[in-house]
JSON list of C-alpha atoms in Angstrom, two decimals:
[
{"chain": "A", "resi": 881, "resn": "MET", "atom": "CA", "xyz": [16.35, 128.07, 136.31]},
{"chain": "A", "resi": 882, "resn": "SER", "atom": "CA", "xyz": [15.65, 129.55, 139.66]},
{"chain": "A", "resi": 883, "resn": "ALA", "atom": "CA", "xyz": [18.19, 130.19, 142.29]},
{"chain": "A", "resi": 884, "resn": "GLN", "atom": "CA", "xyz": [16.51, 127.68, 144.57]},
{"chain": "A", "resi": 885, "resn": "ARG", "atom": "CA", "xyz": [17.28, 124.93, 142.03]},
{"chain": "A", "resi": 886, "resn": "TRP", "atom": "CA", "xyz": [20.93, 126.00, 141.66]},
{"chain": "A", "resi": 887, "resn": "ASP", "atom": "CA", "xyz": [21.22, 125.80, 145.45]},
{"chain": "A", "resi": 888, "resn": "LYS", "atom": "CA", "xyz": [19.91, 122.27, 145.44]},
{"chain": "A", "resi": 889, "resn": "VAL", "atom": "CA", "xyz": [22.44, 121.33, 142.73]},
{"chain": "A", "resi": 890, "resn": "GLU", "atom": "CA", "xyz": [25.38, 122.75, 144.78]},
{"chain": "A", "resi": 891, "resn": "LEU", "atom": "CA", "xyz": [23.98, 121.11, 148.02]},
{"chain": "A", "resi": 892, "resn": "ALA", "atom": "CA", "xyz": [23.75, 117.74, 146.30]},
{"chain": "A", "resi": 893, "resn": "ALA", "atom": "CA", "xyz": [27.23, 118.08, 144.79]},
{"chain": "A", "resi": 894, "resn": "SER", "atom": "CA", "xyz": [28.84, 119.10, 148.08]},
{"chain": "A", "resi": 895, "resn": "TYR", "atom": "CA", "xyz": [27.09, 116.35, 150.05]},
{"chain": "A", "resi": 896, "resn": "THR", "atom": "CA", "xyz": [28.12, 113.81, 147.32]},
{"chain": "A", "resi": 897, "resn": "LEU", "atom": "CA", "xyz": [31.72, 114.94, 147.82]},
{"chain": "A", "resi": 898, "resn": "LEU", "atom": "CA", "xyz": [31.39, 114.63, 151.56]},
{"chain": "A", "resi": 899, "resn": "VAL", "atom": "CA", "xyz": [29.99, 111.04, 151.35]},
{"chain": "A", "resi": 900, "resn": "ILE", "atom": "CA", "xyz": [32.86, 110.11, 149.01]},
{"chain": "A", "resi": 901, "resn": "LEU", "atom": "CA", "xyz": [35.38, 111.56, 151.43]},
{"chain": "A", "resi": 902, "resn": "ALA", "atom": "CA", "xyz": [33.80, 109.95, 154.42]},
{"chain": "A", "resi": 903, "resn": "THR", "atom": "CA", "xyz": [33.87, 106.47, 152.67]},
{"chain": "A", "resi": 904, "resn": "GLU", "atom": "CA", "xyz": [37.52, 106.96, 151.73]},
{"chain": "A", "resi": 905, "resn": "LEU", "atom": "CA", "xyz": [38.46, 108.11, 155.20]},
{"chain": "A", "resi": 906, "resn": "LEU", "atom": "CA", "xyz": [36.58, 105.40, 157.00]},
{"chain": "A", "resi": 907, "resn": "THR", "atom": "CA", "xyz": [38.06, 102.72, 154.69]},
{"chain": "A", "resi": 908, "resn": "ARG", "atom": "CA", "xyz": [41.53, 104.01, 155.31]},
{"chain": "A", "resi": 909, "resn": "LEU", "atom": "CA", "xyz": [41.07, 104.01, 159.08]},
{"chain": "A", "resi": 910, "resn": "GLY", "atom": "CA", "xyz": [39.46, 100.58, 158.90]},
{"chain": "A", "resi": 911, "resn": "LEU", "atom": "CA", "xyz": [42.47, 99.18, 157.10]},
{"chain": "A", "resi": 912, "resn": "VAL", "atom": "CA", "xyz": [45.08, 100.74, 159.48]},
{"chain": "A", "resi": 913, "resn": "THR", "atom": "CA", "xyz": [45.56, 97.37, 161.24]},
{"chain": "A", "resi": 914, "resn": "MET", "atom": "CA", "xyz": [46.48, 95.65, 158.02]},
{"chain": "A", "resi": 915, "resn": "PHE", "atom": "CA", "xyz": [48.40, 98.49, 156.35]},
{"chain": "A", "resi": 916, "resn": "PRO", "atom": "CA", "xyz": [50.36, 100.59, 158.91]},
{"chain": "A", "resi": 917, "resn": "VAL", "atom": "CA", "xyz": [49.87, 104.30, 158.53]},
{"chain": "A", "resi": 918, "resn": "PRO", "atom": "CA", "xyz": [52.37, 106.87, 159.78]},
{"chain": "A", "resi": 919, "resn": "THR", "atom": "CA", "xyz": [51.24, 108.67, 162.93]},
{"chain": "A", "resi": 920, "resn": "VAL", "atom": "CA", "xyz": [50.84, 112.07, 161.25]},
{"chain": "A", "resi": 921, "resn": "ASP", "atom": "CA", "xyz": [48.65, 110.59, 158.50]},
{"chain": "A", "resi": 922, "resn": "LEU", "atom": "CA", "xyz": [46.64, 108.64, 161.19]},
{"chain": "A", "resi": 923, "resn": "VAL", "atom": "CA", "xyz": [45.95, 111.77, 163.25]},
{"chain": "A", "resi": 924, "resn": "LEU", "atom": "CA", "xyz": [45.12, 113.92, 160.17]},
{"chain": "A", "resi": 925, "resn": "SER", "atom": "CA", "xyz": [42.76, 111.19, 158.89]},
{"chain": "A", "resi": 926, "resn": "ILE", "atom": "CA", "xyz": [41.02, 110.98, 162.28]},
{"chain": "A", "resi": 927, "resn": "ILE", "atom": "CA", "xyz": [40.55, 114.78, 162.38]},
{"chain": "A", "resi": 928, "resn": "ALA", "atom": "CA", "xyz": [39.24, 114.87, 158.85]},
{"chain": "A", "resi": 929, "resn": "THR", "atom": "CA", "xyz": [36.87, 111.91, 159.53]},
{"chain": "A", "resi": 930, "resn": "VAL", "atom": "CA", "xyz": [35.36, 113.68, 162.41]},
{"chain": "A", "resi": 931, "resn": "LEU", "atom": "CA", "xyz": [34.92, 116.95, 160.50]},
{"chain": "A", "resi": 932, "resn": "VAL", "atom": "CA", "xyz": [33.48, 115.20, 157.41]},
{"chain": "A", "resi": 933, "resn": "VAL", "atom": "CA", "xyz": [31.06, 113.10, 159.42]},
{"chain": "A", "resi": 934, "resn": "GLY", "atom": "CA", "xyz": [30.16, 115.99, 161.67]},
{"chain": "A", "resi": 935, "resn": "SER", "atom": "CA", "xyz": [29.76, 118.36, 158.76]},
{"chain": "A", "resi": 936, "resn": "PHE", "atom": "CA", "xyz": [26.45, 116.67, 157.91]},
{"chain": "A", "resi": 937, "resn": "TRP", "atom": "CA", "xyz": [25.12, 118.24, 161.06]},
{"chain": "A", "resi": 938, "resn": "PHE", "atom": "CA", "xyz": [27.09, 121.47, 161.80]},
{"chain": "A", "resi": 939, "resn": "ALA", "atom": "CA", "xyz": [27.74, 122.56, 158.16]},
{"chain": "A", "resi": 940, "resn": "ARG", "atom": "CA", "xyz": [24.34, 121.77, 156.84]},
{"chain": "A", "resi": 941, "resn": "HIS", "atom": "CA", "xyz": [23.52, 125.48, 156.46]},
{"chain": "A", "resi": 942, "resn": "SER", "atom": "CA", "xyz": [27.00, 126.83, 155.66]},
{"chain": "A", "resi": 943, "resn": "ARG", "atom": "CA", "xyz": [28.15, 126.54, 152.09]},
{"chain": "A", "resi": 944, "resn": "ARG", "atom": "CA", "xyz": [31.56, 128.02, 153.04]},
{"chain": "A", "resi": 945, "resn": "LEU", "atom": "CA", "xyz": [32.09, 125.61, 155.99]},
{"chain": "A", "resi": 946, "resn": "ARG", "atom": "CA", "xyz": [31.28, 122.57, 153.70]},
{"chain": "A", "resi": 947, "resn": "PHE", "atom": "CA", "xyz": [33.75, 123.75, 151.09]},
{"chain": "A", "resi": 948, "resn": "ALA", "atom": "CA", "xyz": [36.39, 124.33, 153.68]},
{"chain": "A", "resi": 949, "resn": "ILE", "atom": "CA", "xyz": [35.86, 120.89, 155.13]},
{"chain": "A", "resi": 950, "resn": "ILE", "atom": "CA", "xyz": [36.03, 119.22, 151.68]},
{"chain": "A", "resi": 951, "resn": "ALA", "atom": "CA", "xyz": [39.29, 121.16, 151.10]},
{"chain": "A", "resi": 952, "resn": "PHE", "atom": "CA", "xyz": [40.81, 120.25, 154.37]},
{"chain": "A", "resi": 953, "resn": "ALA", "atom": "CA", "xyz": [39.94, 116.49, 154.15]},
{"chain": "A", "resi": 954, "resn": "SER", "atom": "CA", "xyz": [41.22, 116.34, 150.65]},
{"chain": "A", "resi": 955, "resn": "ALA", "atom": "CA", "xyz": [44.53, 117.95, 151.60]},
{"chain": "A", "resi": 956, "resn": "THR", "atom": "CA", "xyz": [45.01, 115.70, 154.64]},
{"chain": "A", "resi": 957, "resn": "GLN", "atom": "CA", "xyz": [45.01, 112.78, 152.23]},
{"chain": "A", "resi": 958, "resn": "LEU", "atom": "CA", "xyz": [47.00, 114.19, 149.25]},
{"chain": "A", "resi": 959, "resn": "VAL", "atom": "CA", "xyz": [49.67, 116.39, 150.87]},
{"chain": "A", "resi": 960, "resn": "PRO", "atom": "CA", "xyz": [51.44, 113.74, 153.07]},
{"chain": "A", "resi": 961, "resn": "MET", "atom": "CA", "xyz": [51.42, 111.32, 150.02]},
{"chain": "A", "resi": 962, "resn": "VAL", "atom": "CA", "xyz": [53.01, 113.92, 147.65]},
{"chain": "A", "resi": 963, "resn": "ILE", "atom": "CA", "xyz": [55.62, 114.82, 150.32]},
{"chain": "A", "resi": 964, "resn": "ARG", "atom": "CA", "xyz": [56.71, 111.17, 150.66]},
{"chain": "A", "resi": 965, "resn": "GLN", "atom": "CA", "xyz": [56.44, 110.36, 146.96]},
{"chain": "A", "resi": 966, "resn": "PRO", "atom": "CA", "xyz": [56.94, 113.57, 144.85]},
{"chain": "A", "resi": 967, "resn": "ILE", "atom": "CA", "xyz": [56.50, 111.60, 141.63]},
{"chain": "A", "resi": 968, "resn": "LEU", "atom": "CA", "xyz": [52.79, 111.36, 142.51]},
{"chain": "A", "resi": 969, "resn": "LEU", "atom": "CA", "xyz": [52.40, 115.08, 141.83]},
{"chain": "A", "resi": 970, "resn": "LEU", "atom": "CA", "xyz": [52.41, 114.51, 138.15]},
{"chain": "A", "resi": 971, "resn": "PRO", "atom": "CA", "xyz": [49.09, 112.46, 137.90]},
{"chain": "A", "resi": 972, "resn": "LEU", "atom": "CA", "xyz": [47.64, 114.80, 140.60]},
{"chain": "A", "resi": 973, "resn": "LEU", "atom": "CA", "xyz": [48.39, 117.83, 138.37]},
{"chain": "A", "resi": 974, "resn": "GLY", "atom": "CA", "xyz": [46.67, 116.09, 135.49]},
{"chain": "A", "resi": 975, "resn": "ALA", "atom": "CA", "xyz": [43.65, 115.42, 137.73]},
{"chain": "A", "resi": 976, "resn": "ALA", "atom": "CA", "xyz": [43.62, 118.99, 138.88]},
{"chain": "A", "resi": 977, "resn": "ILE", "atom": "CA", "xyz": [42.17, 120.25, 135.62]},
{"chain": "A", "resi": 978, "resn": "PRO", "atom": "CA", "xyz": [38.76, 118.48, 135.96]},
{"chain": "A", "resi": 979, "resn": "VAL", "atom": "CA", "xyz": [38.79, 119.14, 139.64]},
{"chain": "A", "resi": 980, "resn": "ALA", "atom": "CA", "xyz": [39.36, 122.86, 139.11]},
{"chain": "A", "resi": 981, "resn": "ILE", "atom": "CA", "xyz": [36.44, 122.97, 136.60]},
{"chain": "A", "resi": 982, "resn": "MET", "atom": "CA", "xyz": [34.25, 121.19, 139.07]},
{"chain": "A", "resi": 983, "resn": "LEU", "atom": "CA", "xyz": [35.17, 123.61, 141.94]},
{"chain": "A", "resi": 984, "resn": "TRP", "atom": "CA", "xyz": [34.64, 126.56, 139.63]},
{"chain": "A", "resi": 985, "resn": "ALA", "atom": "CA", "xyz": [31.22, 125.31, 138.68]},
{"chain": "A", "resi": 986, "resn": "MET", "atom": "CA", "xyz": [30.21, 124.69, 142.31]},
{"chain": "A", "resi": 987, "resn": "ILE", "atom": "CA", "xyz": [31.39, 128.17, 143.27]},
{"chain": "A", "resi": 988, "resn": "ALA", "atom": "CA", "xyz": [29.53, 129.73, 140.41]},
{"chain": "A", "resi": 989, "resn": "LEU", "atom": "CA", "xyz": [26.39, 127.79, 141.27]},
{"chain": "A", "resi": 990, "resn": "SER", "atom": "CA", "xyz": [26.72, 128.81, 144.86]},
{"chain": "A", "resi": 991, "resn": "LYS", "atom": "CA", "xyz": [26.98, 132.49, 143.87]},
{"chain": "A", "resi": 992, "resn": "LYS", "atom": "CA", "xyz": [24.20, 132.31, 141.33]},
{"chain": "A", "resi": 993, "resn": "GLY", "atom": "CA", "xyz": [21.43, 132.75, 143.81]},
{"chain": "A", "resi": 994, "resn": "GLN", "atom": "CA", "xyz": [23.07, 135.43, 145.94]},
{"chain": "A", "resi": 995, "resn": "GLY", "atom": "CA", "xyz": [21.88, 138.99, 145.62]},
{"chain": "A", "resi": 996, "resn": "THR", "atom": "CA", "xyz": [19.19, 138.45, 143.01]},
{"chain": "A", "resi": 997, "resn": "ALA", "atom": "CA", "xyz": [15.54, 138.37, 143.54]},
{"chain": "A", "resi": 998, "resn": "PRO", "atom": "CA", "xyz": [13.64, 135.45, 141.95]},
{"chain": "A", "resi": 999, "resn": "HIS", "atom": "CA", "xyz": [11.74, 136.26, 138.79]},
{"chain": "A", "resi": 1000, "resn": "SER", "atom": "CA", "xyz": [8.01, 135.81, 138.69]}
]
């Protein structure tokens, strides 16, 4: 499989994650009137939403920036929740295994095309 195809797989995967994060963030912000959110969470969610939505434009050519935005947006949702309810760390640790596998695969795919000339 050529490097160009792997780049397309990585691009589709990262954009899928960005769409999922944008949906979750916008839903959370849309429900803020019904379910009060602490101020810190609200500010972090707004920053993460702006970055995720904006990343479709300013990170469209930067794999590293897309990964950083995905990591930041995910952390803004998970870290405050775990700080308030430490017991939630247990299911998150269980979910970390498939997430780590997915991240490893995305990083491996993103590096697959670097430094190699395509075969003819």
